[in-house]
PDB file of C-alpha atoms in Angstrom:
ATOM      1  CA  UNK C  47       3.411  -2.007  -9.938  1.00  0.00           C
ATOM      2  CA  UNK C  48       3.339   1.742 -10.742  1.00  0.00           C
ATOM      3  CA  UNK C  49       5.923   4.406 -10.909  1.00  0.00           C
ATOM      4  CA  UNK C  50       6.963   7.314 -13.177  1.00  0.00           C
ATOM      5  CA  UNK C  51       7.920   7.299 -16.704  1.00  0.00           C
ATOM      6  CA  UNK C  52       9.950  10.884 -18.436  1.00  0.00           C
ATOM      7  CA  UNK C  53       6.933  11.256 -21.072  1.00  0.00           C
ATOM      8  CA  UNK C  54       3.700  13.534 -20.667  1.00  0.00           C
ATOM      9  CA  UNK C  55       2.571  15.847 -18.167  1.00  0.00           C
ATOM     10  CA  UNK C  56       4.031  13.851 -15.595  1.00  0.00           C
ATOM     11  CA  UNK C  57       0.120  12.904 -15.029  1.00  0.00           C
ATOM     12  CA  UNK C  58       1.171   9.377 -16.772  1.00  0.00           C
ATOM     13  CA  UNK C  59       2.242   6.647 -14.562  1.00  0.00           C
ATOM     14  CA  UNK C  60       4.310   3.758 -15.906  1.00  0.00           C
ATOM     15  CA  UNK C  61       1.454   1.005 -14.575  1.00  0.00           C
ATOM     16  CA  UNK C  62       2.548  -2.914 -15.404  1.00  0.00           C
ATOM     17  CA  UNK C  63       0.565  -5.777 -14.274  1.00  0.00           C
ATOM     18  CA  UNK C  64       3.144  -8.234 -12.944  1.00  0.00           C
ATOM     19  CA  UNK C  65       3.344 -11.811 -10.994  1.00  0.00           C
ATOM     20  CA  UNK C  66       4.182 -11.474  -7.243  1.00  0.00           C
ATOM     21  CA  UNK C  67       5.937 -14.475  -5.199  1.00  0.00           C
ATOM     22  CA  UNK C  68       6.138 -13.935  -1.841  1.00  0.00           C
ATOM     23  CA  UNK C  69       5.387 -15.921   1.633  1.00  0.00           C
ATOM     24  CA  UNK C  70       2.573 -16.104   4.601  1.00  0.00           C
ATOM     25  CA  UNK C  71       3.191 -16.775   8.169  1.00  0.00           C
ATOM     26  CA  UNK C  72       0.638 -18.720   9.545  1.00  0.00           C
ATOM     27  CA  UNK C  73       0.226 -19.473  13.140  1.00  0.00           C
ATOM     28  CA  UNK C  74       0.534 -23.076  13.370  1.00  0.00           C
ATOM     29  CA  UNK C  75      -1.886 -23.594  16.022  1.00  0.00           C
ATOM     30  CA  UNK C  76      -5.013 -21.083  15.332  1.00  0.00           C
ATOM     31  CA  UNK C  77      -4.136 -20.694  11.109  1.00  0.00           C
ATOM     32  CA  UNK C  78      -3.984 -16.536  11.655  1.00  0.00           C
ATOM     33  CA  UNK C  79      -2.153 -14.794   9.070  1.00  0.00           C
ATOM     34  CA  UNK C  80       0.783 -13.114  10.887  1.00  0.00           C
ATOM     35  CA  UNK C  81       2.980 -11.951   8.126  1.00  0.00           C
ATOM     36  CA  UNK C  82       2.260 -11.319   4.312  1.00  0.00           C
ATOM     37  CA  UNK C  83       5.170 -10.214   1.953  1.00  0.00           C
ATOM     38  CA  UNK C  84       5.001 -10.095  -1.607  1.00  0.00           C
ATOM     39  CA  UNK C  85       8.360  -9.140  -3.753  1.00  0.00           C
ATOM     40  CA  UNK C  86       7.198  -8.142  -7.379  1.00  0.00           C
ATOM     41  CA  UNK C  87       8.725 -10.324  -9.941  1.00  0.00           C
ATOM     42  CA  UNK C  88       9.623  -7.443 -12.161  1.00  0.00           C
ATOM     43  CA  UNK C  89      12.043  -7.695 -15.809  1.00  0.00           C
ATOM     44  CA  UNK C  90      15.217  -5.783 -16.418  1.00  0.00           C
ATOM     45  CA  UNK C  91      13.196  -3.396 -18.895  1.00  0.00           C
ATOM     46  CA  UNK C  92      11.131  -1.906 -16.643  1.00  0.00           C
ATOM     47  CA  UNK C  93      12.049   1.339 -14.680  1.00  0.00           C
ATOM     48  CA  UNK C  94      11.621  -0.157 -11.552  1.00  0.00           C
ATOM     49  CA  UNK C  95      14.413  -2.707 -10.067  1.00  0.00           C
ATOM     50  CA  UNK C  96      12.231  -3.813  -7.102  1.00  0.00           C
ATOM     51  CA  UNK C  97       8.808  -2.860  -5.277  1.00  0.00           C
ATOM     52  CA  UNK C  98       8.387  -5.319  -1.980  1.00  0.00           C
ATOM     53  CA  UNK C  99       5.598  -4.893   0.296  1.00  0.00           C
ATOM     54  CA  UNK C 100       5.156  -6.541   3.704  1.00  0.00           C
ATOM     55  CA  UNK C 101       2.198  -6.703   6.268  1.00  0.00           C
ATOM     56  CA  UNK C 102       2.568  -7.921   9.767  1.00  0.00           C
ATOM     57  CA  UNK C 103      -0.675  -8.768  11.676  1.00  0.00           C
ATOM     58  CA  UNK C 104      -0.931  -8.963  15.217  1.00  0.00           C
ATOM     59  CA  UNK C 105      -3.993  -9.689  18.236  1.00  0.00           C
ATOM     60  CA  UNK C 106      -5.243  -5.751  18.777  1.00  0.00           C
ATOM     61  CA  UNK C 107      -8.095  -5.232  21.374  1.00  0.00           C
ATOM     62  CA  UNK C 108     -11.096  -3.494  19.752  1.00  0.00           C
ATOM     63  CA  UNK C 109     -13.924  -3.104  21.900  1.00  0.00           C
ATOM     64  CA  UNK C 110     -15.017  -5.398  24.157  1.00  0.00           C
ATOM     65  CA  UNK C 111     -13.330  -8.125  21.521  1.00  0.00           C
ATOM     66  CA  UNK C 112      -9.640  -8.776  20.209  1.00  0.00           C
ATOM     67  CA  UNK C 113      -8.636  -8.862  16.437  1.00  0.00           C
ATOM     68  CA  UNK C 114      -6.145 -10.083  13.978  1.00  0.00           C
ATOM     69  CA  UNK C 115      -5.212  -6.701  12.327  1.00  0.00           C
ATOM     70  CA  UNK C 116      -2.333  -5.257  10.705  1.00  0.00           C
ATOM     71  CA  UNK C 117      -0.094  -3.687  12.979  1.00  0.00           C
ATOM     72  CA  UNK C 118       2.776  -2.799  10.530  1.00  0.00           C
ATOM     73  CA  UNK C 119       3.248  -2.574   6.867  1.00  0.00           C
ATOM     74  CA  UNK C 120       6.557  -1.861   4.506  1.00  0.00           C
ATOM     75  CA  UNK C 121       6.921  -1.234   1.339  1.00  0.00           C
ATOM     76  CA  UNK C 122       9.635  -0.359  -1.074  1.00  0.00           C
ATOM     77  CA  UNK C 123      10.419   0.817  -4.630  1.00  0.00           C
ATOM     78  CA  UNK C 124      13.362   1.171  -6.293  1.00  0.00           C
ATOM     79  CA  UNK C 125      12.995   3.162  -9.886  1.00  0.00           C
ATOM     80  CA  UNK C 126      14.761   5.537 -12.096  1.00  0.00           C
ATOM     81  CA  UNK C 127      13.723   8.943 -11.154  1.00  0.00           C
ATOM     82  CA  UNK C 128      12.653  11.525 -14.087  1.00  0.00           C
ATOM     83  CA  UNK C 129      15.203  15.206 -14.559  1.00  0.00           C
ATOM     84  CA  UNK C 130      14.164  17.397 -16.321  1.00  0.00           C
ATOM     85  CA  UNK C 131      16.772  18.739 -18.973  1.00  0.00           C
ATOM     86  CA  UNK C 132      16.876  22.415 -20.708  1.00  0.00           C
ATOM     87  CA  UNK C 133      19.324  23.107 -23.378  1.00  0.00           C
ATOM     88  CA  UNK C 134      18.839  26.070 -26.068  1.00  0.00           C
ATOM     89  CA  UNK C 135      15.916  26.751 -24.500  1.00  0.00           C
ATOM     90  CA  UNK C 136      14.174  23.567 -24.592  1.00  0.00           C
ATOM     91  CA  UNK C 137      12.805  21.267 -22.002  1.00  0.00           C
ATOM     92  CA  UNK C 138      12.484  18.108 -21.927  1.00  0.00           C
ATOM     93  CA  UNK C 139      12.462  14.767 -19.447  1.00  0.00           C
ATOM     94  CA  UNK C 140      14.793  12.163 -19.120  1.00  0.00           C
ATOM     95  CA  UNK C 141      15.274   9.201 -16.755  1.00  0.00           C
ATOM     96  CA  UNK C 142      17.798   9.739 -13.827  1.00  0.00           C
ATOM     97  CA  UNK C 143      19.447   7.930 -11.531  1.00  0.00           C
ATOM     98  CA  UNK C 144      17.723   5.204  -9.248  1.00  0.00           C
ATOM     99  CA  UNK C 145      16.226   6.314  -6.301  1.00  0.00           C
ATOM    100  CA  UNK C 146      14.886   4.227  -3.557  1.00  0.00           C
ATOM    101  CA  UNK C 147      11.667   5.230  -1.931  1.00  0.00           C
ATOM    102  CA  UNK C 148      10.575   3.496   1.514  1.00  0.00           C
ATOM    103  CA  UNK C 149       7.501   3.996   3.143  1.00  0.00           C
ATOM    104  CA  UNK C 150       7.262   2.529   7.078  1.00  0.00           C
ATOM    105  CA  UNK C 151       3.717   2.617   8.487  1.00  0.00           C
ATOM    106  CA  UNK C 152       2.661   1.434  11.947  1.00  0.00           C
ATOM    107  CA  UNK C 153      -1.322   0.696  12.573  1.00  0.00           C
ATOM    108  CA  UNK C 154      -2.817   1.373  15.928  1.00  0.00           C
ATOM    109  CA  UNK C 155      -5.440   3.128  17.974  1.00  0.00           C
ATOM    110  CA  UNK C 156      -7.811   0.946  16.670  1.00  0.00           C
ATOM    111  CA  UNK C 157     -11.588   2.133  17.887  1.00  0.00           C
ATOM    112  CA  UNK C 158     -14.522   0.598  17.319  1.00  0.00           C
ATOM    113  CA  UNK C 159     -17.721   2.469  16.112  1.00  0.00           C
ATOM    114  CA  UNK C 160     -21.208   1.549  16.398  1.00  0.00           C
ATOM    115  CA  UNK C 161     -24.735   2.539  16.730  1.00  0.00           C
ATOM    116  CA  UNK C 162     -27.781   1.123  18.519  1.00  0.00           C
ATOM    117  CA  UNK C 163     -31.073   1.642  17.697  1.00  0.00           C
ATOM    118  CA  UNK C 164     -34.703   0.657  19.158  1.00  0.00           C
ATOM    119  CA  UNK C 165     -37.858   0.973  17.676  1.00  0.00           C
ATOM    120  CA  UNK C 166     -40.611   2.358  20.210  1.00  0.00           C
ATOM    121  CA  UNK C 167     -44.307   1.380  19.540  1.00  0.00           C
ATOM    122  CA  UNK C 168     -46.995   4.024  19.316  1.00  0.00           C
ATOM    123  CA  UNK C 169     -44.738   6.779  17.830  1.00  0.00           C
ATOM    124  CA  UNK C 170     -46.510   9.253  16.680  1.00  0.00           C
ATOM    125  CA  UNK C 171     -44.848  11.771  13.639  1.00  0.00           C
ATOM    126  CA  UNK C 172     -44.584  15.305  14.235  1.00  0.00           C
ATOM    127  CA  UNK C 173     -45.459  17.424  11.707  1.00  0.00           C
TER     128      UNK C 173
END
């Protein structure tokens, strides 16, 4: 879990190792992984209330083959933004309200790349 915290440069991150809980959707029949979700298990002193992330995985056609890839993923943090205060001409950073960031991503267009090679006997270098 990582977010902002008031002090520095605003180059330092607030970073916390923390336990997840969370579920996976298995398909009963072939044991794919459909859906991963993890909710951060995160205390009431840290400057961020939640940060969730979910993964959905579904059958995508790569090639000549299909694949169990994500297809979908969202994720979202709630945490105090940082203001930035002047008075008597003094700066300084401060913890604002909570903000709620959410970021929605969709996977697709999934190519394949390859290469083939073949060695050929009685190759000769050119110099």
């Amino acid at each position: 879990m990582s977010c902002c915290l008031p002090d520095g440069d605003r180059t330092i991150s607030f970073q916390k190792l923390v336990g997840y809980h969370g579920e996976i959707t298995v398909d009963p029949v072939t044991g794919t992984i459909l859906r991963l979700t993890l909710d951060a298990d995160l205390s009431q002193s840290m400057p961020a209330m939640r940060s969730d992330i979910m993964v959905e995985y579904g059958s995508v056609q790569i090639g000549p083959n299909r694949h169990t890839c994500p297809i979908k993923s969202v994720s979202i943090l709630r945490g105090r933004s940082v203001r930035v205060v002047g008075e008597w001409d003094a700066r300084f950073r401060t913890f604002g309200p909570f903000v709620t960031t959410l970021n929605d991503v969709a996977f697709g267009d999934y190519h394949m790349f390859g290469v083939e090679s073949r060695v050929l006997p009685g190759y000769n270098r050119v110099p």
